[in-house]
mmCIF file of C-alpha atoms and ligand atoms in Angstrom:
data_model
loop_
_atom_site.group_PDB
_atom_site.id
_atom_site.type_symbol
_atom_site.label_atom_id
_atom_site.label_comp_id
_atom_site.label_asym_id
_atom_site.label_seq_id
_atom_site.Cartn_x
_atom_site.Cartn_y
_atom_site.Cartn_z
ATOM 1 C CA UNK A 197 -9.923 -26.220 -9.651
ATOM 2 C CA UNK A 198 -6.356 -24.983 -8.946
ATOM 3 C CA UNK A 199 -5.632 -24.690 -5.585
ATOM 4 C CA UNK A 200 -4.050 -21.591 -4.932
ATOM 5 C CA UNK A 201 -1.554 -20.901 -1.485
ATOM 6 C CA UNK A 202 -1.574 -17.224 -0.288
ATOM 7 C CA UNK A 203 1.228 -17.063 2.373
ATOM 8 C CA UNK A 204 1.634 -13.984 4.413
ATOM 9 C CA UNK A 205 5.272 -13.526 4.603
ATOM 10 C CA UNK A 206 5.649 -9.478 5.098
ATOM 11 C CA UNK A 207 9.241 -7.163 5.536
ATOM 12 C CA UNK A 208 8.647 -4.609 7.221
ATOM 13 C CA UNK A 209 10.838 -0.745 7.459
ATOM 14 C CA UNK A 210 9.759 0.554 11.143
ATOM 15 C CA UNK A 211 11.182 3.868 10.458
ATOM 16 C CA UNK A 212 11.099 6.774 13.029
ATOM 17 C CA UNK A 213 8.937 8.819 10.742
ATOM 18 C CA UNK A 214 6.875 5.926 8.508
ATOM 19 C CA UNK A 215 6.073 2.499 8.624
ATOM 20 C CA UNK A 216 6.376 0.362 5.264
ATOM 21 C CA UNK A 217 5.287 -3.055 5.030
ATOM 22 C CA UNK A 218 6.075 -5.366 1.865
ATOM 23 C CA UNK A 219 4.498 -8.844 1.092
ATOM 24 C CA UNK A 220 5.699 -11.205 -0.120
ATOM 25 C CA UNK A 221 4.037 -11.203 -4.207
ATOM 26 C CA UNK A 222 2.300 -8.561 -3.564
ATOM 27 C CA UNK A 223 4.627 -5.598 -2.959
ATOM 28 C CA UNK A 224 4.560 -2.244 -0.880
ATOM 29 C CA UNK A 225 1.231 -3.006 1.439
ATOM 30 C CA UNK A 226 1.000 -0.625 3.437
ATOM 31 C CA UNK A 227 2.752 3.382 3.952
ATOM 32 C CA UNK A 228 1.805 5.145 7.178
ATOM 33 C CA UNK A 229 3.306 7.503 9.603
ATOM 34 C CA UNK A 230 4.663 6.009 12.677
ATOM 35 C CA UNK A 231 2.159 7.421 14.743
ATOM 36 C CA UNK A 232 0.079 6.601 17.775
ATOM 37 C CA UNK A 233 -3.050 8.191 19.365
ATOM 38 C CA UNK A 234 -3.805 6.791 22.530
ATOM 39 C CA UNK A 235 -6.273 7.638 25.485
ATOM 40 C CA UNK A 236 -4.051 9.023 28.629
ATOM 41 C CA UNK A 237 -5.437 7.747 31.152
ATOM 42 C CA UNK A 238 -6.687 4.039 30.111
ATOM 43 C CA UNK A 239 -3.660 3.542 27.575
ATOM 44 C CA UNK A 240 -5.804 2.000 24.983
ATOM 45 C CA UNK A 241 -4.549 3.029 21.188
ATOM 46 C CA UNK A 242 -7.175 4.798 19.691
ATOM 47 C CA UNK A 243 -5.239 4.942 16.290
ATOM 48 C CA UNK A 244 -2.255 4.458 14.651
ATOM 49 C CA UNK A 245 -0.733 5.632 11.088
ATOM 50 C CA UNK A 246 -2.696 7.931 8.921
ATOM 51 C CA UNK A 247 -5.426 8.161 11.369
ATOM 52 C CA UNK A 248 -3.510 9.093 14.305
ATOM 53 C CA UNK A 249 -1.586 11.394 11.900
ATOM 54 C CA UNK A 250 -4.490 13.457 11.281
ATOM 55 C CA UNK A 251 -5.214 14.382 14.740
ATOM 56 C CA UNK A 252 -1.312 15.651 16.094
ATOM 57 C CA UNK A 253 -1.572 19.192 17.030
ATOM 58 C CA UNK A 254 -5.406 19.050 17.230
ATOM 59 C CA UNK A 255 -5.937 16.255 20.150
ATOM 60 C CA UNK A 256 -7.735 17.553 24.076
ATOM 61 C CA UNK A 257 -6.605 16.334 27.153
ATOM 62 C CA UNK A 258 -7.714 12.816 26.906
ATOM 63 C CA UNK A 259 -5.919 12.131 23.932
ATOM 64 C CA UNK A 260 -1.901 12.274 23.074
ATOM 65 C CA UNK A 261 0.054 11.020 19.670
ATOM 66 C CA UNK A 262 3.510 9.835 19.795
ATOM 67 C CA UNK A 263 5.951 9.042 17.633
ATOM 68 C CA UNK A 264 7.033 5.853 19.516
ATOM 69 C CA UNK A 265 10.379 5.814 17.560
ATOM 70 C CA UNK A 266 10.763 9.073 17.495
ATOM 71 C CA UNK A 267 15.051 9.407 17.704
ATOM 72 C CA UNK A 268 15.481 5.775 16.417
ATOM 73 C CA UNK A 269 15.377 3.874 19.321
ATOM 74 C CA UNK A 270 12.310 2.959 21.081
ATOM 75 C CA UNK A 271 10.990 5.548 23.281
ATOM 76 C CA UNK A 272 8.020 3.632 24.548
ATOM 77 C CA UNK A 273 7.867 -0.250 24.624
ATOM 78 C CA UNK A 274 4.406 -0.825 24.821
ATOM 79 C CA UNK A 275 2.843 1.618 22.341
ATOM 80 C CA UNK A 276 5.917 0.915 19.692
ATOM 81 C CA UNK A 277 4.418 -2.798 19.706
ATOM 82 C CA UNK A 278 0.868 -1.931 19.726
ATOM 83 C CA UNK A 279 1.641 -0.030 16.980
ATOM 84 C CA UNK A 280 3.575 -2.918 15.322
ATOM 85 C CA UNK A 281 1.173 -5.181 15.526
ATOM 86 C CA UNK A 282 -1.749 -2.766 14.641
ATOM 87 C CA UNK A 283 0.247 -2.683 11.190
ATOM 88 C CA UNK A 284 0.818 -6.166 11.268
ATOM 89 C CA UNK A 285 -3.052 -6.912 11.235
ATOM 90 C CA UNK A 286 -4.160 -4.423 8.974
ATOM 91 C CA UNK A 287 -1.976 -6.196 6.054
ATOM 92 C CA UNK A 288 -2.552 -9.998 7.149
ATOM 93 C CA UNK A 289 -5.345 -11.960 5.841
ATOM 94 C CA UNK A 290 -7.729 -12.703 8.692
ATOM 95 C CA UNK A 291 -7.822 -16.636 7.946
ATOM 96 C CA UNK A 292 -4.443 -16.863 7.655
ATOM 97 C CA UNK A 293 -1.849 -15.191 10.146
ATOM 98 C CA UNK A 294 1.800 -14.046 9.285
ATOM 99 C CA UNK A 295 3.892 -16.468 9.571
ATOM 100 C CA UNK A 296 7.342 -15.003 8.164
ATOM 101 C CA UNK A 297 8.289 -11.522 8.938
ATOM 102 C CA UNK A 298 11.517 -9.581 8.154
ATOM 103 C CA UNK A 299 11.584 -6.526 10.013
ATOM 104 C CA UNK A 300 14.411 -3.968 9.552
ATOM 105 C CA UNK A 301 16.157 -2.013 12.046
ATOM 106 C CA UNK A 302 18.619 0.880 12.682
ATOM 107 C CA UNK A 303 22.457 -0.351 12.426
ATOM 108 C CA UNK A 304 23.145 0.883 16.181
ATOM 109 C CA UNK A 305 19.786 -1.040 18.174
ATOM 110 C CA UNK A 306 21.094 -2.591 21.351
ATOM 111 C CA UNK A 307 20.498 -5.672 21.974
ATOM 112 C CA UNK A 308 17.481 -4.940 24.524
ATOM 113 C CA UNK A 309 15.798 -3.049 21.614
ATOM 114 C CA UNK A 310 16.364 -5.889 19.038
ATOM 115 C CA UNK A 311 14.859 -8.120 21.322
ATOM 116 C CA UNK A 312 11.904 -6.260 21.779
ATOM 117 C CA UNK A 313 10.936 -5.663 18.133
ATOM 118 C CA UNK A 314 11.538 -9.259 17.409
ATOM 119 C CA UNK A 315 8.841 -10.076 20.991
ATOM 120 C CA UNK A 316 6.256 -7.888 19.145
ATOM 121 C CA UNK A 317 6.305 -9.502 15.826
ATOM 122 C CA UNK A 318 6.128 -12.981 17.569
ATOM 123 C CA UNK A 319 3.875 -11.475 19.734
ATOM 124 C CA UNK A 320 1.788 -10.236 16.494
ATOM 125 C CA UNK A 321 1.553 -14.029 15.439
ATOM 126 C CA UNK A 322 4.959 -14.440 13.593
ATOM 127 C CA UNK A 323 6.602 -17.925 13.592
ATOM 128 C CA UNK A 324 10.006 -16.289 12.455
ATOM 129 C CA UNK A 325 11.120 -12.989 12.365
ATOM 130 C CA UNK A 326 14.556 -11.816 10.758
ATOM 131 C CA UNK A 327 16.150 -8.596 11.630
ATOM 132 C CA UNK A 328 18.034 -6.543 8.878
ATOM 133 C CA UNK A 329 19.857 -3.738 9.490
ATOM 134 C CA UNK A 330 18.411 -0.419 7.814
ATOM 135 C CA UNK A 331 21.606 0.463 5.661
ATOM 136 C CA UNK A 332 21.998 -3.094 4.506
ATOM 137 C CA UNK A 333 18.508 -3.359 3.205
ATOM 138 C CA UNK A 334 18.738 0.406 1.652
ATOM 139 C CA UNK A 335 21.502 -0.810 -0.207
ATOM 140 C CA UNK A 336 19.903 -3.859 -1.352
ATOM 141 C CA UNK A 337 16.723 -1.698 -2.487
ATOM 142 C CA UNK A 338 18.602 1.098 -4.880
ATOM 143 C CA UNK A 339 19.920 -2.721 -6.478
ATOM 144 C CA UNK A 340 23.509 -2.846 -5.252
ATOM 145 C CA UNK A 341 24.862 -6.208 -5.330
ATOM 146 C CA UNK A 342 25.902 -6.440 -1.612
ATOM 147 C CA UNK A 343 27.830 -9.837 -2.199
ATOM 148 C CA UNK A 344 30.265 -7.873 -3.891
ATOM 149 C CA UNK A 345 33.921 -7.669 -2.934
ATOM 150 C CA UNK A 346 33.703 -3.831 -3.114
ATOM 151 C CA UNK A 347 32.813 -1.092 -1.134
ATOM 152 C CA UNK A 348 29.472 1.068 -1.349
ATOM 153 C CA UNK A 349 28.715 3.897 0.643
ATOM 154 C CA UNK A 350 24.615 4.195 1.818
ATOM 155 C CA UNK A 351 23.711 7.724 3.640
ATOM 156 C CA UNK A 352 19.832 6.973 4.611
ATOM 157 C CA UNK A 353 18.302 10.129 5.999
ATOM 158 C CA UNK A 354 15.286 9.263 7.974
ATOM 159 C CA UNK A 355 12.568 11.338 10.826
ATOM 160 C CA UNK A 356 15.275 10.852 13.599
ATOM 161 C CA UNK A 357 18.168 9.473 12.097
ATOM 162 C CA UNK A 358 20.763 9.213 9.448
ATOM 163 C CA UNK A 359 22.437 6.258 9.005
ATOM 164 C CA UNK A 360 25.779 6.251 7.237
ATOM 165 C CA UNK A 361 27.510 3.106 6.387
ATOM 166 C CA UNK A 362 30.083 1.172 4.158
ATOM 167 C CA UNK A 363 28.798 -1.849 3.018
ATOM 168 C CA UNK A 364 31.171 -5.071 1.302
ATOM 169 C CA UNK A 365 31.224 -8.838 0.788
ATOM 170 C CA UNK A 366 27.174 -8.972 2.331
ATOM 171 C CA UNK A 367 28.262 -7.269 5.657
ATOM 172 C CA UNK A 368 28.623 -3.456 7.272
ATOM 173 C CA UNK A 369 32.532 -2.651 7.710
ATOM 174 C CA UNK A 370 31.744 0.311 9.445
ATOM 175 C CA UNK A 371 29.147 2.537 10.181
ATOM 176 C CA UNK A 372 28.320 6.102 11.809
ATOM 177 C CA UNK A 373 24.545 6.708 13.309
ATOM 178 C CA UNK A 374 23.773 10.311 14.437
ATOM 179 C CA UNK A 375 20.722 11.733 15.549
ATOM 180 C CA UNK A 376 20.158 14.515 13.260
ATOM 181 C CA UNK A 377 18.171 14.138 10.472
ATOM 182 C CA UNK A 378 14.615 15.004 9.154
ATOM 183 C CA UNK A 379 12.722 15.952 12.309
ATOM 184 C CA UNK A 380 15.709 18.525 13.279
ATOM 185 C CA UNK A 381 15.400 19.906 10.225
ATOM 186 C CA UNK A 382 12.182 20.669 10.828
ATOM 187 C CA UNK A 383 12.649 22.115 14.211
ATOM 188 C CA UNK A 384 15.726 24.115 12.906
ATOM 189 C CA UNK A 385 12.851 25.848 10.852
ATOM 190 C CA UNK A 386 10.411 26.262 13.619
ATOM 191 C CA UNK A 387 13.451 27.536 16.171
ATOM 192 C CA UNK A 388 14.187 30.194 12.976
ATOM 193 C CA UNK A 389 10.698 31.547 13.080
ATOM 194 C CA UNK A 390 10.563 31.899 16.782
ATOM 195 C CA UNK A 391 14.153 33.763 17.162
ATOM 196 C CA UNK A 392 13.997 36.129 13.583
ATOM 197 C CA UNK A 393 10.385 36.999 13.907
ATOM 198 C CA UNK A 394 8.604 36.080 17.116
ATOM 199 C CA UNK A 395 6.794 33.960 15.677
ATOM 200 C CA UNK A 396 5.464 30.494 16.432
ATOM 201 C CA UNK A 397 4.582 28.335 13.255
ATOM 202 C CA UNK A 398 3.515 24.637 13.761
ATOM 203 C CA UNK A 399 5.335 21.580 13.182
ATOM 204 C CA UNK A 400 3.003 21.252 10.228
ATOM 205 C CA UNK A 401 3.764 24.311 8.333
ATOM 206 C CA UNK A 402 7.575 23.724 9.556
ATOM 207 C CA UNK A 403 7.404 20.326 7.327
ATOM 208 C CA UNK A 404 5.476 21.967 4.318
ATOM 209 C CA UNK A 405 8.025 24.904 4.242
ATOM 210 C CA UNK A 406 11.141 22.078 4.667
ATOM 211 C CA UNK A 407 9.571 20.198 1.384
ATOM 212 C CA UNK A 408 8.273 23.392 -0.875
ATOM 213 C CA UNK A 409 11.133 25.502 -0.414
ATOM 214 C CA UNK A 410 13.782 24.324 2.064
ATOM 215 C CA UNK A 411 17.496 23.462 0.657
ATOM 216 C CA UNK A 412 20.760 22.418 1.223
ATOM 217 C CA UNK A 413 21.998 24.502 -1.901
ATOM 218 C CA UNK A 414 21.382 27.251 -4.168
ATOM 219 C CA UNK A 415 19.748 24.843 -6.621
ATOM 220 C CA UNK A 416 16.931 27.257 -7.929
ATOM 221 C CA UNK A 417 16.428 30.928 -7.911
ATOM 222 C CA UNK A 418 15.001 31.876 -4.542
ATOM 223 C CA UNK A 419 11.657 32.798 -3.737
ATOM 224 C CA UNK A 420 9.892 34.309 -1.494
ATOM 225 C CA UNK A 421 7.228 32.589 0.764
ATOM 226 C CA UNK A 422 3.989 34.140 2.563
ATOM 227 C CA UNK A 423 4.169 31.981 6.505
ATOM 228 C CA UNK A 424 1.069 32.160 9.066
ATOM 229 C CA UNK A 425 1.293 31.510 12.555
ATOM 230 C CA UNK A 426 1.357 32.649 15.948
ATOM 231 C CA UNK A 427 2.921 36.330 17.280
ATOM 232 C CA UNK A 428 4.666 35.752 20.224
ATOM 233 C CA UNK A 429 4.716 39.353 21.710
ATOM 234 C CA UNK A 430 1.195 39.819 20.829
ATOM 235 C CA UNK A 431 -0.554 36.699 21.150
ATOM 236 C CA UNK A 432 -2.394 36.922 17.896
ATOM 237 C CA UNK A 433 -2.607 35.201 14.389
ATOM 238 C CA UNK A 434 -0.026 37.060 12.040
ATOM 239 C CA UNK A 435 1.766 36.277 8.343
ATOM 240 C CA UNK A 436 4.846 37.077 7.072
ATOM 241 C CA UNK A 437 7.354 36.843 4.485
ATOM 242 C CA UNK A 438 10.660 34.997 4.054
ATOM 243 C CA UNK A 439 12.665 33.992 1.201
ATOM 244 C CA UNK A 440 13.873 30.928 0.564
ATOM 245 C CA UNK A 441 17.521 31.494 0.876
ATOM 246 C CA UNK A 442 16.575 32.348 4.727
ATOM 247 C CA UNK A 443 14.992 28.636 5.278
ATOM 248 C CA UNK A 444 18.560 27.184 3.420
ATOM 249 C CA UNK A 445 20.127 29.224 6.205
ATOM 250 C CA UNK A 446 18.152 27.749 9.254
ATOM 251 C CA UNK A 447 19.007 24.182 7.990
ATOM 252 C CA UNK A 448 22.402 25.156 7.403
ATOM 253 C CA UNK A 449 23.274 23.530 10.549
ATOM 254 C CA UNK A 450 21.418 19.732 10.589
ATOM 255 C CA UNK A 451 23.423 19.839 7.018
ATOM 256 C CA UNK A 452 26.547 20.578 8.643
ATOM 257 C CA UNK A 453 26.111 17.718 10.936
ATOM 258 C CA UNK A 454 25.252 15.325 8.430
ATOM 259 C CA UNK A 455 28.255 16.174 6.252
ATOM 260 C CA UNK A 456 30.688 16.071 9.376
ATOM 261 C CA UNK A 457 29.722 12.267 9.987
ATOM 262 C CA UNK A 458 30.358 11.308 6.334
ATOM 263 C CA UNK A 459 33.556 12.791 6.439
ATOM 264 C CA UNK A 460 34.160 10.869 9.970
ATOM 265 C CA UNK A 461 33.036 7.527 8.233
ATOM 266 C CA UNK A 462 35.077 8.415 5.452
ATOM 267 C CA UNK A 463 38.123 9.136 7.127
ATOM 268 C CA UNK A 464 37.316 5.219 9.151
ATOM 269 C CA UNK A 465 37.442 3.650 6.202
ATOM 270 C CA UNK A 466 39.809 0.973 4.650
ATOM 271 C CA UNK A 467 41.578 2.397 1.928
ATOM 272 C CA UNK A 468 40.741 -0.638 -0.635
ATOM 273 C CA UNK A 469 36.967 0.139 -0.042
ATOM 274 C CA UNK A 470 38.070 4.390 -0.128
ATOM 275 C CA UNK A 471 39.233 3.474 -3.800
ATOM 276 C CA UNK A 472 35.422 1.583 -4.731
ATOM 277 C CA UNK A 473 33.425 4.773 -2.691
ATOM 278 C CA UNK A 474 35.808 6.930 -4.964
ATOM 279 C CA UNK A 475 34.765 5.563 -8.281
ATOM 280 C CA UNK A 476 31.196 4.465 -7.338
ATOM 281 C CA UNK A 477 30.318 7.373 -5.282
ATOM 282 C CA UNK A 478 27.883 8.021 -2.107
ATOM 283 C CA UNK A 479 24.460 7.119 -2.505
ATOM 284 C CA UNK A 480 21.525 9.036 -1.035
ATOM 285 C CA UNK A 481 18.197 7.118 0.811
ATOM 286 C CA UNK A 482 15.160 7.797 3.232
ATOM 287 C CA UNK A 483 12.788 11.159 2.499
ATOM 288 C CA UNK A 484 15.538 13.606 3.941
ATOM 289 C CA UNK A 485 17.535 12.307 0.293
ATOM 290 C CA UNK A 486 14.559 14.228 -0.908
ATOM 291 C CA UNK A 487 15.752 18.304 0.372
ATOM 292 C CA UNK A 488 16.755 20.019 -2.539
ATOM 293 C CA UNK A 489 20.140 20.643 -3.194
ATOM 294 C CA UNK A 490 21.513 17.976 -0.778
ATOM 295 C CA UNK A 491 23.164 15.595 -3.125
ATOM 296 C CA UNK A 492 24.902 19.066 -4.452
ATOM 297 C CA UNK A 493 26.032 19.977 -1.736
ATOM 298 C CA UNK A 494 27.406 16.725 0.072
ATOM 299 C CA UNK A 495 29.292 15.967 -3.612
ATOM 300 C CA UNK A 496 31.048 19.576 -3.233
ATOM 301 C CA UNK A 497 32.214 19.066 0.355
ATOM 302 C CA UNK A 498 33.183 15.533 -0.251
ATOM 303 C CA UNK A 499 34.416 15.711 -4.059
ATOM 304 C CA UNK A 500 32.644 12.636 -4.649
ATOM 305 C CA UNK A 501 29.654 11.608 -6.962
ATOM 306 C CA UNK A 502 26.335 11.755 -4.996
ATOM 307 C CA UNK A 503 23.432 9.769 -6.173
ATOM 308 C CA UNK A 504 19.853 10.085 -5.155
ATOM 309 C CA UNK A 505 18.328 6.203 -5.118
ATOM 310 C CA UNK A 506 14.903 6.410 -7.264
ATOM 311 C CA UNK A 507 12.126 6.969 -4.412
ATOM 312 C CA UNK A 508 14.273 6.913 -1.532
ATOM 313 C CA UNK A 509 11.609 6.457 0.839
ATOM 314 C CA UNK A 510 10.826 3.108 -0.203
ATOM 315 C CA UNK A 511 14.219 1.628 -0.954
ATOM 316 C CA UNK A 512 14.689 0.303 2.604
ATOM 317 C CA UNK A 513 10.886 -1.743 2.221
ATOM 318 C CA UNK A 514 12.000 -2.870 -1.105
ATOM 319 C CA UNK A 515 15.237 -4.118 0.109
ATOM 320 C CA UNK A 516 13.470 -6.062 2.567
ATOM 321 C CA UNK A 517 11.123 -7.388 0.830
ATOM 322 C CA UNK A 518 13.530 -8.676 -1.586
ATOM 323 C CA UNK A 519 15.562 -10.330 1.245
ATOM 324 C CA UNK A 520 12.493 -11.874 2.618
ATOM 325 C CA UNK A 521 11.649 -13.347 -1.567
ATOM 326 C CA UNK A 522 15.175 -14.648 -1.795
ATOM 327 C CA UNK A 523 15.871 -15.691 2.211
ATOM 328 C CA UNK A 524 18.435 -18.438 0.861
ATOM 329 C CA UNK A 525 20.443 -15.752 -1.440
ATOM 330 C CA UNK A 526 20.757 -13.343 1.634
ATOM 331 C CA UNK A 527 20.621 -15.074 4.811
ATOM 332 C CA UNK A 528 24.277 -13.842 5.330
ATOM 333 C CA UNK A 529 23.631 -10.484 5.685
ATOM 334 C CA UNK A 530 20.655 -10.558 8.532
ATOM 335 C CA UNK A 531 21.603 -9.831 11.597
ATOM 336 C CA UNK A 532 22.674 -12.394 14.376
ATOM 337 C CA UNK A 533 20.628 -11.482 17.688
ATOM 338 C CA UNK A 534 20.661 -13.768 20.473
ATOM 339 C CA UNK A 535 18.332 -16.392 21.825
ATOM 340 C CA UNK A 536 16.988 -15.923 25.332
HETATM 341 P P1 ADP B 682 12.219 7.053 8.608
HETATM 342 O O1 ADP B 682 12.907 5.965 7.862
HETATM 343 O O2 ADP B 682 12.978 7.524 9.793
HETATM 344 O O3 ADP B 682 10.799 6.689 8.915
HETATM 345 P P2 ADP B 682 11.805 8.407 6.087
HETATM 346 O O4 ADP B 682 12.865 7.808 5.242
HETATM 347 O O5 ADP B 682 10.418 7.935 5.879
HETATM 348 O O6 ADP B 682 12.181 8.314 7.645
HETATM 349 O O7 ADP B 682 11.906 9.986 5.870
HETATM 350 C C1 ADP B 682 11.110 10.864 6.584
HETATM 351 C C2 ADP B 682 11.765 12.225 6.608
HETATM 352 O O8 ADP B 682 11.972 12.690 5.274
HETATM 353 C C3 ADP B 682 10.869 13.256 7.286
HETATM 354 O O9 ADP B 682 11.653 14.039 8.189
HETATM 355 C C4 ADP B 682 10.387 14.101 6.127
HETATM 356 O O10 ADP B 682 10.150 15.440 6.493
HETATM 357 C C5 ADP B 682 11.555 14.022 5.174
HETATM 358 N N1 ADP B 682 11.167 14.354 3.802
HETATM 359 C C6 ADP B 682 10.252 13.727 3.034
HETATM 360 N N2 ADP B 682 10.110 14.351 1.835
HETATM 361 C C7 ADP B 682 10.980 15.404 1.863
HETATM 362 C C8 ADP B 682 11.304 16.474 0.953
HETATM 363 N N3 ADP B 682 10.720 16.560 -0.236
HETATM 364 N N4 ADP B 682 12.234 17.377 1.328
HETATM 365 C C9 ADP B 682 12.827 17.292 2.524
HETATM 366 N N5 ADP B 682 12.576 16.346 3.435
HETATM 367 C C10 ADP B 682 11.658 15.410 3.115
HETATM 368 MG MG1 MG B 683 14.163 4.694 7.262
#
């Protein structure tokens, strides 16, 4: 009999909104909002992911969910590595622990914050743990080769924050991180609702309207949409109607935003690598990639080609997973933390 070796080597994408993990021959493991329930009073995590997903909005007194890394940095030490490791155990084989993790992070981490993500991997059981920085390993997923003497330009659009960088010859030359992204765009809808109509609509029905019907540009003909929720003069359950051109407007300003630090990083950057980003073009990751009319609208205010990477909310995972199968190939472009 053929003795076979299972190792359980896993990359991992903490994002702000979800949590990917990758193993090593195996693939995409595990996808799950990055999400806590925990009990107020005692602490104790009562859930994380999916779970704890299904019970924002709807928990008592006893109970809150967070979002630990809510604005891309860690809001809350503790529960960010419960939650880490709570991930960390659902994909490892019980007989066997992880032993090699790669875990990626956002480009602008301090150094206190990359310290504590690597303590609650090792805490989690791993022997080594590698840090990658979020743009790097995007652009490593869509299947740039980051080696390359030439410039590429990654815009990843996350929960809590887009990350815009120039990547050449396996390192970043410059980057721009701004805390607009996603999760404003769904509060820009929510804050519409509330001034226009008086209404209060939940965070919920704020996401489904971003995804159904929200854009960036008049891509498609615009429709009209029936939204429930709250009256705020009256107190009582009401619907109404918008179209869709009115939810393009509410975003209008997170897209503004967005476009303004491209042009900044643009304007930053060397012109030998302006000349590559001119003929290779900007290239869209993370779910916000995914708002209709984005890539449009970013190539008409830049004049440059926009691509979309195929499933942009996995291309960070897939980068890091690929760094983690070929650790020799890439070891030049993780990221140097120091040893306490
Ligand atoms: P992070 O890396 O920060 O965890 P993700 O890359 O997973 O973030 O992207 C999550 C964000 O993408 C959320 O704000 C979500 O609403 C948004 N998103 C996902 N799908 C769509 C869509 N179809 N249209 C617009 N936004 C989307
Ligand atoms: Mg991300």
């Amino acid at each position: 009999m053929k003795f076979s070796f299972f190792s359980n080597d896993i990359a991992i994408d903490l994002g702000t909104a979800n949590t990917l993990v990758w193993m090593k021959g195996k693939g995409i493991v595990l996808n799950e909002p990055s999400i806590v329930a925990y009990d107020r009073t005692t602490k104790n995590v009562i859930a994380v992911g999916h779970e704890a997903n299904a019970m924002v909005g709807k928990t008592h007194k006893e109970i809150r969910t967070i979002r630990p890394l809510k604005d891309g940095v860690i809001a809350d030490f503790e529960i960010a590595e419960e939650m880490l490791r709570a991930f960390i155990r659902k994909v490892s084989q019980s007989w066997q622990p992880v032993r090699r993790v790669v875990i990626c992070v956002p480009s602008g981490i301090t150094e206190v914050e990359k310290r504590a993500v690597r303590d609650s991997a090792e805490h989690a059981g791993a022997k080594e743990v590698y840090l990658l920085a979020e743009p790097m390993a995007a652009a490593i997923g869509v299947g740039l080769d980051v080696h390359e003497p030439v410039g590429n330009m990654i815009v990843d659009i996350g929960g809590g924050t887009t990350e815009i960088a120039v990547i050449a010859l396996s390192g970043i030359v410059s980057d721009e991180s701004i805390r607009v992204a996603g999760d404003e765009m769904t509060d820009a809808i929510v804050q519409y609702f509330k001034r226009k109509h008086n209404m209060l609509i939940g965070e919920r029905t704020a996401e489904f309207i971003k995804h159904e019907v929200g854009s960036a540009y008049p891509v498609e003909e615009d429709v009209i949409i029936e939204v429930k929720g709250r009256d705020l003069l009256e107190g009582i359950p009401r619907m109404i109607e918008v179209s869709s051109a009115d939810i393009r407007e509410s975003l209008q300003q997170s897209v503004q935003l967005i476009i303004e630090a491209i042009m900044n990083l643009l304007e930053r950057t060397p012109p030998e690598l302006s000349a590559d980003i001119f003929d290779r073009g900007i290239i869209l990751t993370g779910g916000g990639a995914l708002l209709k009319g984005l890539d449009e609208r970013i190539a008409r205010e830049t004049r440059l080609p926009v691509h979309i990477a195929d499933d942009p909310l996995t291309a960070v995972v897939r980068g890091s997973g690929k760094v983690l199968e070929n650790l020799q190939d890439y070891s030049s472009v993780l990221l140097k933390s120091k040893r306490y």
